[in-house]
Amino acid sequence: MEMLKPPAETLYEVELRALREEDLGKRPPNWLLSPAYVRDFIIGRDKPALLNGEEVTITRKFYGNDVLIERAVVTLAGNRGLMLVGEPGTAKTMLSELLTAAISGTSLNTIQGTAGTTEDMIKYSWNYAMLLDKGPSEAALVPSPLYNGMKKGILTRFEEITRCPAEAQDSLISILSDKVMSIPELDGGVLFAQPGFNVIATANIRDKGVNEMSGALKRRFNFETIKPIHNVKMEAKIIESQARSLLLHSGIDIEINPDVVELLATTFMELRTGMTREGYKLDTPQASMSTAEAVSVYVQSAMTSYYYEDKAIALDRLVQNMLGTIAKENDKDLSILKTYFSKVVKERSREEGMWKDYYEERKWIG
């Protein structure tokens, strides 16, 4: 059965199987790969792995600080949880998925943090029909992903932990400290975490509606900051790879235009950093001009062009879809994009071919 968004362990199943077959390194208890092979799975390597006599290429899946990956893997082998923080769209969730898929074989053991997340969603709840019929019992208990992680000795992902109320967040403190969950409703009810259990959480440092973590909870985590990419070529490579994958999963097999990708990556990076490659300073919009947003703009533009014009991608569609991203936080920021076109794009349109075509689409900005 086809899935709209396969989990990492399905998407990279062949690579993971090949690495497990080859891996003879030292592994922490209950890990499916050694730390060195987890690192290789995430950042890729030149040497292919062998699976049933066939060579399997180990691709790079995360573009950023490779040493950060090594630190993150070692943290998960220790007694502290791992906290991945950064601006929206910096691939925190993707990295969390890759780590759990490589280490525990599943990235689906996940708590999604929201303003409505309560302590029982984090720890456990009850089947109230069974609870009223027979009283508290293990059969009536409904385990959470955290409960399952402790019982099975696997990693638990906690997405957007700072969106949860502070009291819900703090229910993790004793579990991360003692690796024990108390279940007072059961006689002598205590769940001891099995080897291999740990928590990998993500948090945005920019979004509105977040709740500050308590100092006590912060001390139970090692923090790693995922920073935005500052290299146009690398960002373009990510946009191209992610856009191709998303379009294929939407049933659209079209060529990715590398020139449009580089133009998009350049626009997003310059608006994000407030600096052009020529050294001119720019105002920056309130919206997150992240790589993830750039991927979304390309995919949306390509799908619009594909369905309405039977083209791979058209620049007018690119500019049209860019407007929604820029105005997401404040529609007044469209003036920033307008200024970017009237100064930066106009200057480049005098010499560079695609930038000239790009400049002609300024009519959509208003």
XYZ file of N, CA and C in Angstrom, residues 32-264:
699
model
N 20.108 -0.673 16.996
C 20.211 -1.473 15.781
C 21.470 -1.173 14.984
N 22.082 -0.025 15.228
C 23.334 0.346 14.572
C 24.287 0.937 15.603
N 25.573 0.828 15.342
C 26.565 1.465 16.195
C 26.550 2.968 15.935
N 27.037 3.774 16.878
C 27.048 5.231 16.662
C 27.722 5.651 15.358
N 28.815 5.002 14.990
C 29.518 5.369 13.754
C 28.639 5.125 12.529
N 27.866 4.045 12.559
C 27.008 3.730 11.413
C 25.742 4.587 11.399
N 25.271 5.003 12.568
C 24.163 5.968 12.612
C 24.602 7.271 11.951
N 25.818 7.712 12.299
C 26.368 8.927 11.675
C 26.450 8.762 10.160
N 26.983 7.631 9.694
C 27.119 7.411 8.252
C 25.761 7.423 7.554
N 24.767 6.839 8.197
C 23.418 6.807 7.610
C 22.889 8.218 7.395
N 23.171 9.113 8.325
C 22.596 10.464 8.267
C 23.385 11.389 7.338
N 24.719 11.341 7.418
C 25.504 12.287 6.605
C 26.062 11.644 5.339
N 25.821 10.342 5.166
C 26.269 9.661 3.961
C 27.751 9.320 3.992
N 28.177 8.559 3.000
C 29.597 8.209 2.876
C 29.877 7.812 1.433
N 31.156 7.829 1.077
C 31.544 7.499 -0.296
C 31.449 6.005 -0.586
N 31.797 5.184 0.396
C 31.832 3.730 0.186
C 30.425 3.146 0.268
N 29.977 2.444 -0.774
C 28.651 1.821 -0.699
C 28.667 0.626 0.250
N 27.514 0.264 0.749
C 27.370 -0.945 1.565
C 26.873 -2.072 0.663
N 27.051 -3.298 1.111
C 26.611 -4.449 0.328
C 25.388 -5.085 0.972
N 24.401 -5.428 0.155
C 23.215 -6.134 0.612
C 22.885 -7.208 -0.409
N 23.014 -8.460 0.014
C 22.783 -9.600 -0.883
C 23.634 -9.508 -2.150
N 24.874 -9.047 -1.961
C 25.806 -8.955 -3.070
C 25.651 -7.719 -3.939
N 24.653 -6.886 -3.656
C 24.409 -5.674 -4.432
C 24.940 -4.458 -3.676
N 25.541 -3.504 -4.420
C 26.018 -2.277 -3.788
C 24.853 -1.325 -3.511
N 24.847 -0.760 -2.308
C 23.809 0.185 -1.898
C 24.484 1.511 -1.540
N 24.134 2.577 -2.227
C 24.710 3.895 -1.955
C 24.115 4.464 -0.671
N 24.981 4.942 0.210
C 24.539 5.560 1.458
C 24.510 7.070 1.231
N 23.321 7.615 1.087
C 23.154 9.015 0.687
C 23.217 9.968 1.884
N 23.592 11.192 1.600
C 23.528 12.236 2.629
C 22.080 12.699 2.764
N 21.602 12.724 3.981
C 20.211 13.097 4.228
C 20.089 14.387 5.028
N 21.145 14.773 5.710
C 21.141 16.001 6.496
C 22.326 16.850 6.073
N 22.057 18.109 5.731
C 23.106 19.025 5.313
C 23.295 20.057 6.418
N 24.445 20.032 7.025
C 24.708 20.956 8.120
C 26.000 20.588 8.809
N 26.008 20.724 10.111
C 27.193 20.484 10.919
C 27.334 18.992 11.214
N 28.315 18.338 10.591
C 28.494 16.898 10.779
C 28.918 16.550 12.201
N 29.700 17.420 12.838
C 30.134 17.162 14.210
C 28.933 17.209 15.160
N 27.959 18.074 14.859
C 26.726 18.126 15.641
C 26.030 16.767 15.624
N 26.035 16.108 14.473
C 25.412 14.787 14.366
C 26.111 13.796 15.291
N 27.423 13.831 15.322
C 28.165 12.924 16.198
C 27.819 13.173 17.666
N 27.735 14.450 18.051
C 27.387 14.778 19.436
C 25.968 14.312 19.768
N 25.052 14.507 18.821
C 23.659 14.111 19.056
C 23.542 12.605 19.262
N 24.252 11.838 18.462
C 24.201 10.376 18.574
C 24.750 9.923 19.920
N 25.864 10.494 20.327
C 26.466 10.121 21.612
C 25.546 10.513 22.775
N 24.880 11.661 22.673
C 23.931 12.073 23.716
C 22.857 11.014 23.909
N 22.322 10.485 22.817
C 21.251 9.512 22.902
C 21.715 8.183 23.501
N 23.023 7.960 23.485
C 23.566 6.753 24.115
C 23.793 6.961 25.611
N 23.667 8.204 26.082
C 23.925 8.513 27.485
C 22.651 8.616 28.304
N 22.748 9.318 29.444
C 21.608 9.381 30.358
C 20.797 10.662 30.236
N 21.173 11.560 29.347
C 20.399 12.777 29.120
C 19.635 12.677 27.814
N 18.488 13.381 27.768
C 17.765 13.456 26.519
C 18.451 14.410 25.557
N 18.005 14.395 24.305
C 18.554 15.267 23.267
C 17.495 16.291 22.880
N 17.841 17.563 22.942
C 16.943 18.642 22.544
C 17.498 19.324 21.302
N 16.753 19.266 20.206
C 17.132 19.934 18.963
C 16.345 21.229 18.872
N 17.045 22.355 18.891
C 16.375 23.649 18.844
C 16.837 24.428 17.621
N 16.016 25.376 17.204
C 16.381 26.204 16.060
C 15.163 26.900 15.499
N 15.387 27.708 14.476
C 14.289 28.395 13.818
C 13.428 27.399 13.053
N 12.180 27.772 12.758
C 11.336 26.876 11.955
C 11.984 26.560 10.618
N 11.804 25.317 10.170
C 12.287 24.939 8.847
C 13.751 24.589 8.769
N 14.390 24.303 9.922
C 15.815 23.967 9.902
C 16.050 22.459 10.001
N 15.050 21.659 9.664
C 15.169 20.195 9.562
C 15.334 19.504 10.907
N 14.843 20.100 11.986
C 14.903 19.453 13.292
C 14.091 18.161 13.294
N 12.882 18.237 12.762
C 12.012 17.062 12.735
C 12.608 15.962 11.871
N 13.134 16.334 10.710
C 13.737 15.339 9.828
C 14.906 14.643 10.514
N 15.755 15.405 11.197
C 16.890 14.814 11.901
C 16.406 13.894 13.010
N 15.371 14.296 13.723
C 14.794 13.456 14.763
C 14.297 12.131 14.182
N 13.641 12.196 13.031
C 13.158 10.978 12.361
C 14.309 10.072 11.963
N 15.335 10.658 11.374
C 16.473 9.859 10.915
C 17.181 9.172 12.069
N 17.375 9.891 13.167
C 18.046 9.315 14.335
C 17.259 8.140 14.914
N 15.958 8.313 15.068
C 15.158 7.241 15.668
C 15.015 6.047 14.723
N 14.926 6.312 13.420
C 14.840 5.212 12.453
C 16.110 4.372 12.472
N 17.262 5.037 12.543
C 18.539 4.323 12.521
C 18.797 3.578 13.828
N 18.446 4.191 14.952
C 18.785 3.620 16.260
C 17.763 2.579 16.717
N 16.474 2.913 16.579
C 15.423 2.041 17.124
C 14.592 1.334 16.061
N 14.776 1.689 14.800
C 14.031 1.024 13.739
C 12.658 1.607 13.487
N 12.256 2.598 14.271
C 10.970 3.250 14.045
C 11.050 4.713 14.448
N 10.450 5.562 13.620
C 10.366 6.991 13.942
C 8.935 7.361 14.328
N 8.069 6.360 14.461
C 6.650 6.605 14.692
C 6.278 6.675 16.166
N 7.214 6.370 17.053
C 6.929 6.436 18.490
C 7.056 7.896 18.938
N 6.021 8.689 18.630
C 6.135 10.148 18.678
C 4.989 10.793 19.443
N 5.327 11.766 20.279
C 4.358 12.650 20.913
C 4.402 13.980 20.171
N 3.247 14.467 19.722
C 3.182 15.761 19.059
C 2.717 16.803 20.059
N 3.613 17.701 20.430
C 3.286 18.714 21.411
C 2.376 19.793 20.849
N 1.326 20.125 21.616
C 0.420 21.216 21.265
C 0.016 21.927 22.553
N -0.719 23.017 22.400
C -1.218 23.731 23.569
C -2.191 22.874 24.368
N -2.779 21.853 23.727
C -3.741 20.990 24.402
C -3.149 19.707 24.951
N -1.834 19.526 24.843
C -1.209 18.299 25.350
C -1.251 18.277 26.875
N -1.729 17.164 27.422
C -1.831 17.012 28.877
C -0.877 15.923 29.365
N -0.743 15.833 30.680
C 0.186 14.856 31.256
C -0.187 13.425 30.894
N -1.493 13.119 30.850
C -1.864 11.732 30.530
C -1.564 11.381 29.080
N -1.527 12.393 28.179
C -1.117 12.129 26.796
C 0.374 11.799 26.721
N 1.135 12.338 27.656
C 2.582 12.113 27.674
C 2.919 10.783 28.352
N 2.180 10.427 29.404
C 2.530 9.239 30.195
C 1.623 8.041 29.890
N 0.373 8.121 30.261
C -0.584 7.040 29.980
C -1.984 7.550 30.282
N -2.976 6.875 29.713
C -4.373 7.170 30.039
C -5.097 5.844 30.237
N -6.440 5.879 30.285
C -7.197 4.674 30.617
C -8.335 4.445 29.632
N -8.623 3.173 29.390
C -9.851 2.771 28.714
C -10.942 2.799 29.784
N -11.756 3.855 29.756
C -12.659 4.087 30.882
C -13.760 3.038 30.981
N -14.153 2.435 29.881
C -15.146 1.361 29.951
C -14.580 0.183 30.752
N -13.347 -0.224 30.458
C -12.707 -1.320 31.196
C -12.392 -0.909 32.629
N -12.018 0.375 32.787
C -11.688 0.867 34.123
C -12.909 0.804 35.041
N -14.079 1.200 34.539
C -15.303 1.163 35.343
C -15.791 -0.262 35.562
N -15.528 -1.126 34.600
C -16.003 -2.507 34.694
C -15.169 -3.338 35.661
N -13.833 -3.231 35.544
C -12.964 -4.117 36.324
C -11.958 -3.394 37.205
N -11.976 -2.069 37.172
C -11.032 -1.318 37.984
C -9.687 -1.187 37.292
N -8.739 -0.492 37.942
C -7.409 -0.290 37.336
C -6.684 -1.613 37.090
N -6.206 -1.781 35.879
C -5.428 -2.972 35.516
C -4.553 -2.633 34.329
N -3.565 -3.462 34.080
C -2.700 -3.227 32.912
C -3.494 -3.300 31.618
N -4.523 -4.154 31.601
C -5.344 -4.286 30.394
C -6.120 -3.009 30.105
N -6.485 -2.276 31.163
C -7.262 -1.049 30.977
C -6.379 0.157 30.698
N -5.086 0.008 30.901
C -4.165 1.123 30.703
C -3.911 1.343 29.208
N -3.961 2.596 28.779
C -3.665 2.958 27.387
C -2.288 3.611 27.363
N -1.286 2.917 26.840
C 0.077 3.451 26.900
C 0.293 4.597 25.934
N 1.146 5.534 26.335
C 1.563 6.631 25.463
C 2.827 6.215 24.715
N 3.268 6.988 23.723
C 4.554 6.692 23.092
C 5.708 6.665 24.099
N 5.663 7.534 25.106
C 6.715 7.543 26.129
C 6.700 6.233 26.912
N 5.529 5.767 27.287
C 5.368 4.491 27.993
C 5.937 3.352 27.135
N 5.564 3.338 25.861
C 6.053 2.282 24.960
C 7.567 2.352 24.805
N 8.098 3.582 24.740
C 9.541 3.728 24.617
C 10.275 3.150 25.810
N 9.752 3.411 27.014
C 10.370 2.877 28.228
C 10.255 1.355 28.285
N 9.090 0.842 27.936
C 8.844 -0.606 28.036
C 9.656 -1.400 27.015
N 9.798 -0.856 25.805
C 10.479 -1.580 24.724
C 11.962 -1.244 24.617
N 12.401 -0.173 25.308
C 13.798 0.222 25.199
C 14.118 0.867 23.865
N 13.228 1.762 23.418
C 13.444 2.466 22.157
C 13.326 3.968 22.388
N 13.743 4.745 21.400
C 13.679 6.199 21.513
C 12.239 6.693 21.362
N 11.946 7.767 22.087
C 10.660 8.446 21.961
C 10.909 9.857 21.446
N 10.241 10.220 20.363
C 10.330 11.582 19.837
C 9.257 12.440 20.506
N 9.633 13.675 20.843
C 8.682 14.635 21.407
C 8.786 15.903 20.569
N 7.860 16.052 19.630
C 7.894 17.180 18.698
C 7.273 18.429 19.327
N 7.933 19.560 19.121
C 7.427 20.859 19.576
C 7.089 20.835 21.065
N 8.050 20.436 21.867
C 7.805 20.289 23.303
C 7.427 21.616 23.955
N 7.959 22.725 23.461
C 7.671 24.018 24.090
C 6.280 24.559 23.738
N 5.538 23.865 22.910
C 4.146 24.237 22.681
C 3.247 23.679 23.788
N 3.751 22.726 24.561
C 2.973 22.140 25.650
C 2.987 23.069 26.864
N 1.916 23.059 27.668
C 1.930 23.823 28.915
C 3.091 23.383 29.801
N 3.600 24.300 30.616
C 4.778 24.022 31.446
C 4.572 22.821 32.350
N 3.359 22.666 32.924
C 3.129 21.543 33.836
C 3.168 20.205 33.103
N 2.744 20.202 31.827
C 2.835 18.969 31.040
C 4.287 18.654 30.706
N 5.055 19.667 30.325
C 6.484 19.463 30.059
C 7.185 18.838 31.268
N 6.892 19.383 32.462
C 7.614 18.964 33.667
C 7.293 17.546 34.105
N 6.285 16.918 33.512
C 6.018 15.511 33.831
C 7.152 14.617 33.345
N 8.035 15.170 32.494
C 9.186 14.398 32.008
C 10.352 14.384 32.991
N 10.369 15.313 33.944
C 11.559 15.505 34.776
C 11.965 14.227 35.510
N 11.035 13.633 36.245
C 11.387 12.437 37.020
C 11.713 11.258 36.118
N 11.052 11.183 34.963
C 11.309 10.065 34.037
C 12.711 10.169 33.449
N 13.095 11.379 33.044
C 14.437 11.551 32.493
C 15.509 11.398 33.565
N 15.176 11.733 34.804
C 16.156 11.621 35.889
C 16.352 10.178 36.335
N 15.234 9.506 36.631
C 15.299 8.182 37.259
C 15.006 7.038 36.307
N 14.515 7.367 35.094
C 14.129 6.348 34.107
C 13.072 5.402 34.681
N 12.163 5.983 35.457
C 11.093 5.227 36.102
C 9.797 6.020 35.953
N 8.698 5.334 35.652
C 7.383 5.959 35.615
C 6.507 5.324 36.691
N 6.021 6.145 37.588
C 5.129 5.664 38.637
C 3.695 5.621 38.119
N 2.985 4.523 38.430
C 1.582 4.359 38.042
C 0.794 4.084 39.317
N 0.456 5.123 40.069
C -0.135 4.943 41.394
C -1.484 4.240 41.380
N -2.207 4.268 40.241
C -3.508 3.595 40.190
C -3.378 2.077 40.299
N -2.213 1.548 39.895
C -1.977 0.110 39.991
C -1.242 -0.200 41.284
N -1.565 -1.293 41.908
C -0.921 -1.690 43.153
C 0.557 -1.974 42.878
N 1.423 -1.129 43.424
C 2.851 -1.307 43.177
C 3.245 -1.018 41.750
N 2.451 -0.188 41.085
C 2.675 0.063 39.664
C 3.883 0.952 39.402
N 4.923 0.362 38.845
C 6.126 1.105 38.474
C 6.635 0.538 37.153
N 6.930 1.421 36.225
C 7.500 0.992 34.948
C 8.951 1.435 34.894
N 9.849 0.487 34.797
C 11.278 0.783 34.693
C 11.667 0.789 33.215
N 12.383 1.837 32.810
C 12.806 1.942 31.407
C 13.821 0.866 31.075
N 13.673 0.260 29.910
C 14.613 -0.743 29.433
C 15.798 -0.063 28.739
N 16.954 -0.726 28.706
C 18.114 -0.147 28.014
C 17.759 0.216 26.570
N 18.247 1.365 26.128
C 17.943 1.854 24.785
C 16.939 2.983 24.787
N 16.224 3.134 25.916
C 15.231 4.212 25.996
C 15.914 5.572 26.142
N 15.395 6.553 25.435
C 15.776 7.943 25.638
C 14.743 8.822 24.931
N 14.843 10.116 25.130
C 13.905 11.063 24.537
C 14.669 12.025 23.647
N 14.156 12.232 22.426
C 14.704 13.239 21.539
C 13.581 14.239 21.247
N 13.790 15.483 21.673
C 12.750 16.507 21.570
C 13.174 17.603 20.600
N 12.183 18.317 20.065
C 12.456 19.467 19.200
C 11.709 20.687 19.742
N 12.268 21.860 19.484
C 11.638 23.101 19.936
C 12.046 24.247 19.026
N 11.095 25.090 18.700
C 11.373 26.299 17.923
C 11.797 27.432 18.839
N 12.710 28.262 18.368
C 13.166 29.394 19.173
C 12.574 30.704 18.674
N 11.718 30.619 17.648
C 11.204 31.840 17.039
C 9.681 31.940 17.058
N 8.982 30.825 16.929
C 7.530 30.866 16.782
C 6.823 31.465 17.984
N 5.658 32.039 17.721
C 4.815 32.529 18.797
C 4.103 31.344 19.455
N 3.657 31.552 20.703
C 2.873 30.526 21.366
C 3.687 29.434 22.019
N 4.969 29.682 22.272
C 5.785 28.672 22.934
C 5.857 28.971 24.430
N 6.106 27.914 25.205
C 6.211 28.034 26.655
C 7.645 27.761 27.082
N 8.188 28.638 27.874
C 9.565 28.496 28.349
C 9.710 27.216 29.166
N 10.770 26.462 28.886
C 11.052 25.254 29.663
C 11.609 25.635 31.029
N 11.275 24.855 32.029
C 11.816 25.101 33.357
C 13.300 24.751 33.384
N 14.020 25.378 34.305
C 15.445 25.076 34.442
C 15.685 23.613 34.770
N 14.791 23.031 35.584
C 14.945 21.623 35.968
C 14.855 20.704 34.762
N 13.926 21.002 33.844
C 13.785 20.166 32.658
C 14.953 20.379 31.699
N 15.377 21.627 31.555
C 16.514 21.907 30.674
C 17.745 21.103 31.085
N 17.946 20.939 32.389
C 19.133 20.215 32.869
C 19.083 18.736 32.531
N 17.930 18.239 32.150
C 17.813 16.814 31.778
C 18.086 16.581 30.299
N 18.361 17.658 29.569
C 18.618 17.552 28.138
C 19.978 18.132 27.791
N 20.595 17.574 26.758
C 21.697 18.232 26.067
C 21.103 18.961 24.863
N 21.434 20.245 24.719
C 20.864 21.067 23.659
C 21.810 21.122 22.459
N 21.224 20.971 21.268
C 21.956 21.162 20.018
C 21.146 22.119 19.148
N 21.777 23.183 18.678
C 21.091 24.185 17.864
C 21.328 23.912 16.385
N 20.229 23.708 15.660
C 20.304 23.507 14.209
C 20.190 24.873 13.549
N 21.243 25.287 12.898
C 21.276 26.633 12.311
C 20.867 26.611 10.845
N 20.294 27.724 10.361
C 19.943 27.807 8.935
C 21.187 27.663 8.060
N 20.977 27.193 6.859
C 22.079 27.015 5.912
C 22.490 28.373 5.355
N 23.789 28.592 5.226
C 24.296 29.864 4.717
C 25.117 29.671 3.444
N 24.800 28.657 2.692
C 25.488 28.385 1.437
C 24.439 28.123 0.364
N 24.399 28.983 -0.648
C 23.356 28.887 -1.672
C 23.413 27.555 -2.399
N 24.604 27.093 -2.754
C 24.730 25.833 -3.493
C 24.184 24.665 -2.680
N 24.487 24.661 -1.364
C 24.005 23.578 -0.505
C 22.488 23.656 -0.351
N 21.983 24.890 -0.176
C 20.531 25.042 -0.032
C 19.824 24.619 -1.314
N 20.392 24.970 -2.445
C 19.802 24.576 -3.729
C 19.772 23.056 -3.871
N 20.809 22.410 -3.407
C 20.864 20.944 -3.480
C 19.759 20.316 -2.645
N 19.510 20.888 -1.459
C 18.449 20.369 -0.589
C 17.085 20.599 -1.226
N 16.867 21.806 -1.749
C 15.581 22.115 -2.390
C 15.321 21.155 -3.541
N 16.344 20.941 -4.359
C 16.196 20.046 -5.508
C 15.848 18.627 -5.075
N 16.574 18.112 -4.072
C 16.353 16.744 -3.599
C 14.971 16.581 -2.977
N 14.607 17.523 -2.077
C 13.328 17.410 -1.383
C 12.155 17.633 -2.342
N 12.294 18.572 -3.244
C 11.221 18.840 -4.199
C 10.991 17.634 -5.109
N 12.055 17.019 -5.568
C 11.921 15.832 -6.430
C 11.170 14.723 -5.695
N 11.543 14.501 -4.439
C 10.909 13.449 -3.649
C 9.426 13.738 -3.423
N 9.098 14.976 -3.054
C 7.701 15.331 -2.780
C 6.842 15.263 -4.038
N 7.400 15.682 -5.159
C 6.639 15.633 -6.409
C 6.391 14.192 -6.847
N 7.389 13.346 -6.692
C 7.218 11.932 -7.048
C 6.140 11.277 -6.190
N 6.126 11.628 -4.884
C 5.107 11.066 -4.001
C 3.716 11.612 -4.304
N 3.666 12.724 -5.053
C 2.381 13.268 -5.500
C 2.003 12.748 -6.880
N 2.803 11.832 -7.398
C 2.523 11.245 -8.698
C 2.935 12.109 -9.865
N 3.862 13.047 -9.625
C 4.309 13.967 -10.678
C 5.778 13.706 -10.971
N 6.046 13.095 -12.092
C 7.419 12.764 -12.481
C 7.894 13.780 -13.517
N 8.460 14.882 -13.028
C 8.943 15.933 -13.927
C 10.380 16.279 -13.567
N 11.077 16.880 -14.511
C 12.447 17.305 -14.272
C 12.466 18.536 -13.360
N 13.409 18.547 -12.436
C 13.612 19.725 -11.595
C 14.537 20.683 -12.341
N 14.146 21.937 -12.417
C 14.948 22.932 -13.141
C 16.008 23.503 -12.188
N 17.297 23.143 -12.357
C 18.328 23.595 -11.418
C 18.525 25.114 -11.417
N 18.280 25.783 -12.544
C 18.433 27.235 -12.593
C 17.354 27.924 -11.751
N 16.135 27.419 -11.830
C 15.047 27.985 -11.017
C 15.303 27.701 -9.537
N 15.804 26.508 -9.247
C 16.121 26.147 -7.862
C 17.168 27.097 -7.286
N 18.222 27.364 -8.051
C 19.270 28.260 -7.552
C 18.754 29.690 -7.396
N 17.910 30.135 -8.304
C 17.321 31.459 -8.195
C 16.465 31.551 -6.929
N 15.673 30.516 -6.676
C 14.821 30.477 -5.474
C 15.665 30.449 -4.210
